[in-house]
């Protein structure tokens, strides 16, 4: 570990946003999982919650996540598995996190409307089926990126990036990247873990 590398680790950790995360509900294509993890790293989101697809054994999902993480983003973004989207939503809400479901419904609002400076988790749906109605209902809000073309939806990783960079924009404006969001103790702990994996 060179001093330059350690300085970079500290610099990046001081920009980390422990109160920003995603919940991937049965997202299953490795290139999408990988792209979402890379975007999480890019905006400083520390955790990607994941519900394995119902049709997939835990073992195959683990190897898919491993495959997805080959670009190394998994070293910098913690992947936390959950049994179901509803379990994950309730757990996050219990911690005071607002869950924003990317879902078209009667109550959907433009994705730029919510306050992303609050503890926030963005719920992303499976490539084929999207977010389930139950998960969308349990979420604090439903958000949508306006579509003006012939195609109805974006690729899930593109939607994730669009929304997470809006979160980054709001958090930059609010000065949340100017002050470390991790405590000194957390900074030390993560720096050690990243430096000596
Ligand atoms: N047939 C699915 C449906 O009706 O929901 C399409 C799913 S879409 C390909 C996969 C995921 O990408 C969605 O669940 C959502 O997370 C995200 N997504 C795609 N387009 C979006 C948009 N315009 N606004 C918000 N999220 C979007």
Coordinates of N, CA, C and O and ligand atoms in Angstrom, one line a residue, residues 102-103 123-131 143-147 152-157 159-160 163, ligand 1:
X102 N -39.1 3.1 -8.0 CA -39.2 3.5 -9.4 C -40.3 2.7 -10.0 O -40.2 1.6 -10.5
X103 N -41.5 3.4 -10.0 CA -42.7 2.6 -10.4 C -43.7 3.6 -10.9 O -44.0 4.7 -10.2
X123 N -35.5 2.1 -4.8 CA -35.9 0.7 -5.1 C -36.0 0.5 -6.6 O -36.8 1.2 -7.3
X124 N -35.2 -0.4 -7.2 CA -35.2 -0.7 -8.6 C -35.8 -2.1 -8.9 O -35.5 -3.0 -8.1
X125 N -36.5 -2.2 -10.0 CA -37.2 -3.4 -10.3 C -36.5 -4.3 -11.2 O -35.6 -3.9 -11.9
X126 N -37.0 -5.6 -11.3 CA -36.4 -6.6 -12.2 C -36.6 -6.1 -13.7 O -37.5 -5.4 -14.0
X127 N -35.6 -6.6 -14.5 CA -35.6 -6.2 -15.9 C -36.9 -6.5 -16.6 O -37.4 -5.7 -17.4
X128 N -37.5 -7.6 -16.3 CA -38.7 -8.0 -17.0 C -40.0 -7.5 -16.3 O -40.9 -7.1 -17.0
X129 N -40.0 -7.6 -15.0 CA -41.3 -7.4 -14.3 C -41.4 -6.1 -13.6 O -42.5 -5.7 -13.1
X130 N -40.3 -5.4 -13.4 CA -40.3 -4.1 -12.7 C -40.5 -4.3 -11.2 O -40.4 -5.4 -10.7
X131 N -40.9 -3.3 -10.5 CA -41.2 -3.3 -9.0 C -42.6 -3.9 -8.8 O -43.5 -3.5 -9.5
X143 N -41.5 7.1 -7.8 CA -40.9 8.1 -8.7 C -40.7 7.5 -10.1 O -40.6 6.3 -10.3
X144 N -40.7 8.5 -11.0 CA -40.6 8.1 -12.4 C -39.8 9.1 -13.2 O -39.8 10.3 -13.0
X145 N -39.0 8.5 -14.1 CA -38.2 9.4 -15.0 C -39.2 9.6 -16.3 O -39.5 8.6 -16.9
X146 N -39.5 10.8 -16.6 CA -40.5 11.0 -17.7 C -39.9 10.5 -19.0 O -38.8 10.7 -19.3
X147 N -40.8 9.7 -19.7 CA -40.4 9.1 -21.0 C -41.1 9.8 -22.1 O -42.3 10.0 -22.0
X152 N -41.3 2.3 -23.6 CA -41.9 2.6 -22.3 C -41.0 2.8 -21.2 O -41.3 3.4 -20.2
X153 N -39.8 2.1 -21.2 CA -39.0 2.1 -20.0 C -37.5 2.1 -20.4 O -37.1 1.8 -21.5
X154 N -36.7 2.6 -19.4 CA -35.2 2.6 -19.6 C -34.7 1.3 -19.1 O -35.3 0.5 -18.4
X155 N -33.4 1.0 -19.5 CA -32.7 -0.1 -18.9 C -32.5 0.3 -17.4 O -32.3 1.5 -17.0
X156 N -32.6 -0.7 -16.5 CA -32.6 -0.5 -15.1 C -31.3 0.2 -14.6 O -31.4 1.1 -13.7
X157 N -30.2 -0.1 -15.2 CA -29.0 0.6 -14.7 C -28.9 2.1 -15.2 O -28.4 2.9 -14.5
X159 N -31.7 3.9 -15.5 CA -32.6 4.6 -14.6 C -31.9 4.8 -13.2 O -32.0 5.9 -12.7
X160 N -31.2 3.8 -12.8 CA -30.5 4.0 -11.5 C -29.5 5.1 -11.5 O -29.4 6.0 -10.6
X163 N -31.2 8.6 -11.5 CA -31.7 9.0 -10.2 C -30.6 9.3 -9.2 O -30.6 10.2 -8.5
Ligands
LIG1 N1 -42.0 -4.2 -17.7 C1 -41.4 -3.6 -16.6 C2 -42.4 -2.6 -15.9 O1 -43.5 -2.5 -16.4 O2 -42.1 -2.1 -14.9 C3 -40.2 -2.8 -17.1 C4 -39.1 -2.8 -16.1 S1 -37.8 -1.7 -16.5 C5 -37.0 -2.4 -17.9 C6 -36.7 -2.2 -15.2 C7 -36.5 -1.2 -14.1 O3 -35.9 0.0 -14.6 C8 -37.8 -0.7 -13.5 O4 -38.4 -1.5 -12.5 C9 -37.3 0.6 -12.8 O5 -36.6 0.3 -11.6 C10 -36.3 1.1 -13.8 N2 -36.9 2.1 -14.8 C11 -37.0 1.9 -16.1 N3 -37.5 3.0 -16.7 C12 -37.8 3.8 -15.7 C13 -38.4 5.1 -15.7 N4 -38.8 5.8 -16.8 N5 -38.5 5.7 -14.5 C14 -38.1 5.1 -13.3 N6 -37.5 3.9 -13.3 C15 -37.4 3.3 -14.5

